[in-house]
Coordinates of C-alpha atoms in Angstrom, one line a residue:
M1 CA 0.0 0.3 -0.1
K2 CA 1.4 2.8 -0.9
L3 CA 0.2 6.4 -0.9
T4 CA 1.6 10.0 -2.8
I5 CA 0.5 13.7 -1.4
L6 CA -0.4 15.9 -4.7
G7 CA -1.0 18.1 -2.6
C8 CA -2.4 19.0 1.5
Y9 CA -2.6 23.3 2.1
A10 CA -6.7 24.0 3.4
A11 CA -8.2 26.9 0.8
T12 CA -5.7 28.5 -2.3
P13 CA -3.3 27.1 -4.6
R14 CA 0.4 28.5 -4.1
T15 CA 3.7 28.6 -6.4
L16 CA 5.2 26.5 -3.9
S17 CA 2.2 24.2 -3.1
N18 CA -1.7 22.5 -3.7
P19 CA -5.1 22.1 -1.8
T20 CA -6.6 19.1 -0.8
S21 CA -5.3 15.4 -3.9
Q22 CA -3.8 12.8 -3.0
V23 CA -3.6 9.0 -4.0
L24 CA -3.6 6.0 -3.3
E25 CA -2.1 2.4 -5.2
I26 CA -4.1 -0.7 -2.8
K27 CA -3.7 -4.3 -3.7
N28 CA -2.9 -2.9 -8.1
R29 CA -5.8 -0.7 -7.8
V30 CA -5.1 3.5 -8.0
F31 CA -7.4 5.2 -6.4
L32 CA -7.6 9.6 -6.7
I33 CA -8.8 11.2 -3.1
D34 CA -10.4 14.7 -3.6
C35 CA -9.1 16.1 -6.8
A36 CA -8.0 20.7 -6.2
E37 CA -7.0 22.5 -8.7
G38 CA -3.0 21.3 -9.6
T39 CA -3.5 18.0 -9.2
Q40 CA -3.8 17.2 -13.8
V41 CA 0.0 18.6 -12.6
Q42 CA 0.8 16.9 -9.7
L43 CA -0.1 13.2 -10.9
R44 CA 2.1 13.9 -13.8
K45 CA 4.8 15.1 -11.4
S46 CA 4.4 12.2 -8.7
K47 CA 4.2 9.8 -12.1
V48 CA 1.4 8.6 -11.8
K49 CA -0.6 6.5 -14.6
F50 CA -3.5 8.5 -16.0
S51 CA -5.0 5.1 -17.2
K52 CA -4.8 3.7 -14.0
I53 CA -7.0 6.0 -12.3
N54 CA -10.1 4.4 -12.3
H55 CA -12.5 5.9 -8.7
I56 CA -12.3 9.1 -7.7
F57 CA -13.5 10.4 -4.6
I58 CA -14.1 13.1 -4.1
S59 CA -15.1 14.4 -0.2
H60 CA -16.8 17.1 0.3
L61 CA -17.6 20.1 -2.1
H62 CA -15.4 23.1 -1.5
G63 CA -12.8 24.5 -4.8
D64 CA -9.8 23.0 -3.4
H65 CA -10.9 19.6 -2.8
F66 CA -12.5 19.2 -6.5
Y67 CA -12.6 22.5 -8.3
G68 CA -9.6 20.2 -10.5
L69 CA -12.2 17.5 -11.5
V70 CA -13.9 18.7 -14.4
G71 CA -10.0 19.5 -15.5
L72 CA -9.1 15.7 -15.2
I73 CA -12.6 14.2 -17.1
S74 CA -11.8 16.5 -20.1
T75 CA -8.0 15.0 -19.8
F76 CA -9.3 11.9 -19.9
M77 CA -11.9 12.4 -22.9
L78 CA -8.7 13.8 -24.9
L79 CA -6.5 10.9 -24.0
N80 CA -8.1 8.8 -25.9
R81 CA -9.9 7.0 -22.7
E82 CA -11.8 4.1 -23.1
S83 CA -12.3 2.3 -19.7
D84 CA -14.5 4.1 -17.4
L85 CA -14.3 6.3 -14.3
H86 CA -16.1 5.7 -11.5
V87 CA -16.5 9.6 -9.3
Y88 CA -17.5 8.7 -5.3
G89 CA -18.1 12.4 -3.9
P90 CA -21.8 14.2 -2.0
K91 CA -25.7 14.2 -4.5
G92 CA -24.7 18.0 -6.9
I93 CA -21.6 16.8 -7.8
K94 CA -22.9 14.8 -11.2
E95 CA -25.2 18.1 -12.3
I96 CA -21.9 20.9 -11.8
I97 CA -20.3 18.2 -13.3
L98 CA -22.6 17.4 -16.5
L99 CA -22.9 22.1 -16.7
Q100 CA -19.3 22.9 -16.9
L101 CA -19.4 20.3 -19.4
R102 CA -22.5 21.1 -21.5
A103 CA -21.3 24.1 -20.8
S104 CA -17.7 23.4 -22.7
G105 CA -19.6 21.7 -25.8
S106 CA -18.2 18.7 -24.0
F107 CA -18.4 14.9 -24.2
T108 CA -16.5 11.8 -22.9
G109 CA -16.0 9.1 -24.9
Y110 CA -15.6 6.7 -22.3
N111 CA -18.7 5.5 -19.5
L112 CA -19.1 8.5 -16.4
Y113 CA -20.8 7.0 -13.4
F114 CA -21.3 9.3 -10.8
H115 CA -21.8 8.0 -6.5
E116 CA -23.6 10.1 -5.2
L117 CA -23.7 9.7 -1.0
E118 CA -26.1 11.4 0.8
S119 CA -26.4 9.1 3.8
K120 CA -24.7 10.4 7.3
Q121 CA -23.7 7.3 8.3
S122 CA -20.7 5.2 7.6
E123 CA -21.3 3.0 3.7
V124 CA -19.7 0.9 2.0
L125 CA -19.0 2.3 -1.6
F126 CA -16.6 0.1 -3.3
E127 CA -15.7 -3.9 -2.8
D128 CA -13.8 -6.2 -4.7
D129 CA -12.1 -9.8 -4.0
R130 CA -8.7 -7.2 -2.7
V131 CA -9.3 -4.0 -1.5
V132 CA -12.7 -2.7 0.3
V133 CA -13.8 1.0 0.6
K134 CA -16.4 2.8 3.3
T135 CA -17.5 5.9 3.6
I136 CA -16.0 8.7 7.4
P137 CA -19.2 11.0 8.4
L138 CA -17.4 14.0 9.0
K139 CA -18.7 17.2 10.1
H140 CA -17.7 20.1 8.6
R141 CA -19.3 23.5 7.4
V142 CA -20.8 21.5 4.1
Y143 CA -22.1 17.5 4.0
T144 CA -18.9 15.9 3.8
N145 CA -17.2 12.7 4.2
G146 CA -13.5 10.2 5.0
F147 CA -12.9 7.3 3.6
L148 CA -11.7 4.3 5.5
F149 CA -9.4 1.6 2.4
Q150 CA -9.1 -1.4 3.5
E151 CA -7.3 -4.6 2.1
K152 CA -8.5 -8.1 2.1
N153 CA -6.0 -10.4 2.0
I154 CA -7.6 -13.8 1.6
E155 CA -4.0 -15.7 -0.4
R156 CA -2.7 -17.1 1.6
K157 CA 1.9 -16.9 0.9
L158 CA 3.5 -20.1 -0.7
N159 CA 5.6 -22.2 1.0
I160 CA 7.8 -23.0 -2.0
E161 CA 10.2 -25.5 -0.1
A162 CA 7.3 -27.9 1.1
V163 CA 6.0 -27.2 -2.8
E164 CA 9.2 -28.6 -4.7
N165 CA 9.4 -31.2 -2.0
Y166 CA 6.3 -32.3 -2.9
N167 CA 6.9 -32.2 -6.6
I168 CA 3.3 -29.7 -7.3
N169 CA 2.5 -27.8 -10.7
K170 CA 2.2 -24.5 -10.5
L171 CA -0.7 -25.4 -11.5
Y172 CA -2.5 -25.9 -8.3
F173 CA -0.9 -22.5 -6.9
N174 CA -3.4 -20.5 -7.0
K175 CA -5.9 -23.0 -5.1
I176 CA -3.4 -23.5 -2.6
K177 CA -3.3 -19.5 -1.4
Y178 CA -7.1 -19.8 -1.4
G179 CA -6.9 -22.5 1.9
G180 CA -7.2 -25.7 -0.8
D181 CA -5.3 -28.7 -0.4
I182 CA -3.7 -31.3 -2.7
T183 CA -4.5 -34.3 -3.9
L184 CA -1.2 -36.8 -5.0
E185 CA -1.3 -38.7 -8.1
N186 CA -0.6 -41.2 -5.7
G187 CA -3.9 -40.5 -3.9
Q188 CA -1.7 -38.7 -1.1
V189 CA -3.5 -35.5 0.7
I190 CA -1.5 -32.7 1.7
P191 CA -3.0 -30.5 4.2
N192 CA -3.2 -26.9 2.7
S193 CA -1.0 -25.9 6.5
E194 CA 2.0 -28.6 4.8
L195 CA 1.7 -26.0 1.4
S196 CA 0.8 -22.4 2.9
F197 CA 1.6 -19.8 5.5
D198 CA -1.3 -17.6 6.9
A199 CA -1.6 -14.5 4.6
Q200 CA -0.6 -11.2 5.5
P201 CA -2.6 -9.0 7.8
S202 CA -4.1 -6.5 6.0
K203 CA -2.8 -3.4 5.7
S204 CA -5.8 -0.2 6.6
Y205 CA -5.8 3.4 6.4
A206 CA -8.4 6.3 6.9
F207 CA -8.7 8.9 5.5
C208 CA -10.6 12.0 7.8
S209 CA -11.2 15.3 5.6
D210 CA -12.4 19.1 7.2
T211 CA -13.9 18.0 9.9
V212 CA -14.4 19.7 13.3
Y213 CA -12.4 17.5 16.5
D214 CA -15.1 14.3 16.2
E215 CA -15.6 11.4 18.7
S216 CA -18.2 9.3 17.0
I217 CA -15.7 8.6 14.2
I218 CA -13.4 6.3 16.0
P219 CA -14.6 3.7 16.4
I220 CA -15.0 3.6 11.7
I221 CA -11.7 4.4 12.0
E222 CA -10.6 1.6 15.2
N223 CA -6.8 0.6 14.8
V224 CA -5.9 1.6 11.2
D225 CA -2.9 1.4 10.2
Y226 CA -2.5 5.3 8.7
L227 CA -5.2 7.7 10.0
Y228 CA -5.1 11.3 8.2
H229 CA -6.4 13.5 9.9
E230 CA -6.8 17.0 8.6
S231 CA -5.0 19.5 10.6
T232 CA -5.3 23.2 9.3
F233 CA -5.2 24.8 12.5
L234 CA -2.3 25.2 16.2
D235 CA -4.1 24.6 18.8
S236 CA -3.1 28.6 19.7
E237 CA -5.3 29.3 16.7
V238 CA -8.0 26.8 18.2
H239 CA -10.7 30.3 18.2
L240 CA -10.2 29.8 14.6
A241 CA -11.0 26.1 13.9
E242 CA -14.0 26.8 16.2
K243 CA -15.1 28.9 13.9
T244 CA -14.4 27.5 10.0
M245 CA -15.3 23.9 11.6
H246 CA -11.6 22.7 11.2
S247 CA -9.7 20.4 13.6
T248 CA -5.5 21.1 15.1
A249 CA -2.8 19.6 15.4
K250 CA -3.6 18.6 19.4
Q251 CA -7.0 17.6 17.9
A252 CA -6.3 15.5 15.1
A253 CA -3.0 13.9 17.9
T254 CA -6.0 12.0 20.7
I255 CA -7.8 11.5 17.7
A256 CA -5.6 9.7 17.1
L257 CA -4.4 8.4 20.7
K258 CA -8.4 7.0 21.7
A259 CA -9.0 5.9 17.8
N260 CA -5.3 3.3 19.4
V261 CA -3.9 4.1 14.7
K262 CA -0.8 3.5 14.3
H263 CA 0.9 6.3 12.7
L264 CA -1.1 9.4 12.1
I265 CA -0.4 12.0 9.0
L266 CA -0.8 15.3 9.5
G267 CA -1.5 17.8 6.7
H268 CA -4.4 20.3 5.2
F269 CA -1.8 23.1 6.9
S270 CA -3.3 26.7 6.9
T271 CA -0.2 28.4 4.8
R272 CA -0.8 31.1 7.9
Y273 CA 2.1 29.2 9.1
G274 CA 6.2 28.8 7.3
D275 CA 7.2 26.4 9.7
L276 CA 5.3 23.0 9.9
S277 CA 7.1 21.8 12.6
G278 CA 5.3 23.2 14.7
F279 CA 2.2 20.7 14.4
Q280 CA 4.3 18.0 14.9
K281 CA 5.6 19.1 18.1
E282 CA 2.6 20.3 19.5
A283 CA 0.5 16.7 17.7
Q284 CA 2.9 14.3 19.5
T285 CA 2.6 15.9 23.3
I286 CA -0.4 13.6 22.6
F287 CA 0.6 10.6 20.4
E288 CA 3.6 10.2 18.8
N289 CA 3.7 8.2 15.9
I290 CA 3.3 11.2 13.8
L291 CA 4.3 11.9 11.1
L292 CA 4.1 15.6 8.7
A293 CA 2.4 15.3 4.4
D294 CA 4.3 17.2 2.0
D295 CA 3.1 17.9 -1.5
G296 CA 4.6 15.3 -3.9
K297 CA 5.9 13.3 -0.3
E298 CA 5.0 9.3 -0.9
F299 CA 5.2 6.6 2.6
D300 CA 5.5 3.8 1.2
M301 CA 2.8 1.7 4.2
E302 CA 4.3 -2.2 4.3

């Protein structure tokens, strides 16, 4: 599992920083999370292949989280995209994007599906044999969701030494990986426990976009490996956090501590701060394992 931060600053794009957008690569799936202005340029800088993005998750309809979406959709058209594109976001996102496309006389040569969200309860948005994605209802000035990404590790790891010892054909490797026993030509049944090891523990990532301090999300994100939680302000500006319905570094760390997460990634920094080290120092008074997001930064979540 790999996370690439394309942008992690609040409000407006600047020459040296970008608003929120990130790419999560998980189980050979590539998910785009939020799509602010500048996302396309950042994707190219990070060498993320546009064609691999089939699912886009938009947390809320504030410009610094989705104003780059229509441009990306249009670029997919210019690149002669053929595969389906799924966009998950608040109700109204379909109307906004289609209006922009119609007004510009644009069209897509691929199927564009919108999955509009209204529920204030956590729900499954996407699921296949490798990954499940759920919403994390958040509290902000407009309807907002975070997203929880969880691996499904059902494939067992081959015991190569045992497989070679029994001279088992490669054709049966998938059967072994999925828990099957093997019957040899002489009728001997080799139990799966001799031919494989337990699957690797599943990894999980929670993206918590703009939100006030809200302990109701704790049961949803409990025990995740990595939590990205907005920390727009330092504690000295907690009054601004309350007014704008954002969080401070200390509040994000408190959520991480109470949810027993393994690592906390701070982001969505207000551009009023020239030095971000204060965010880490402040958060570490509450929670030890603090990481700071930054544009272009990659996190290998192994």
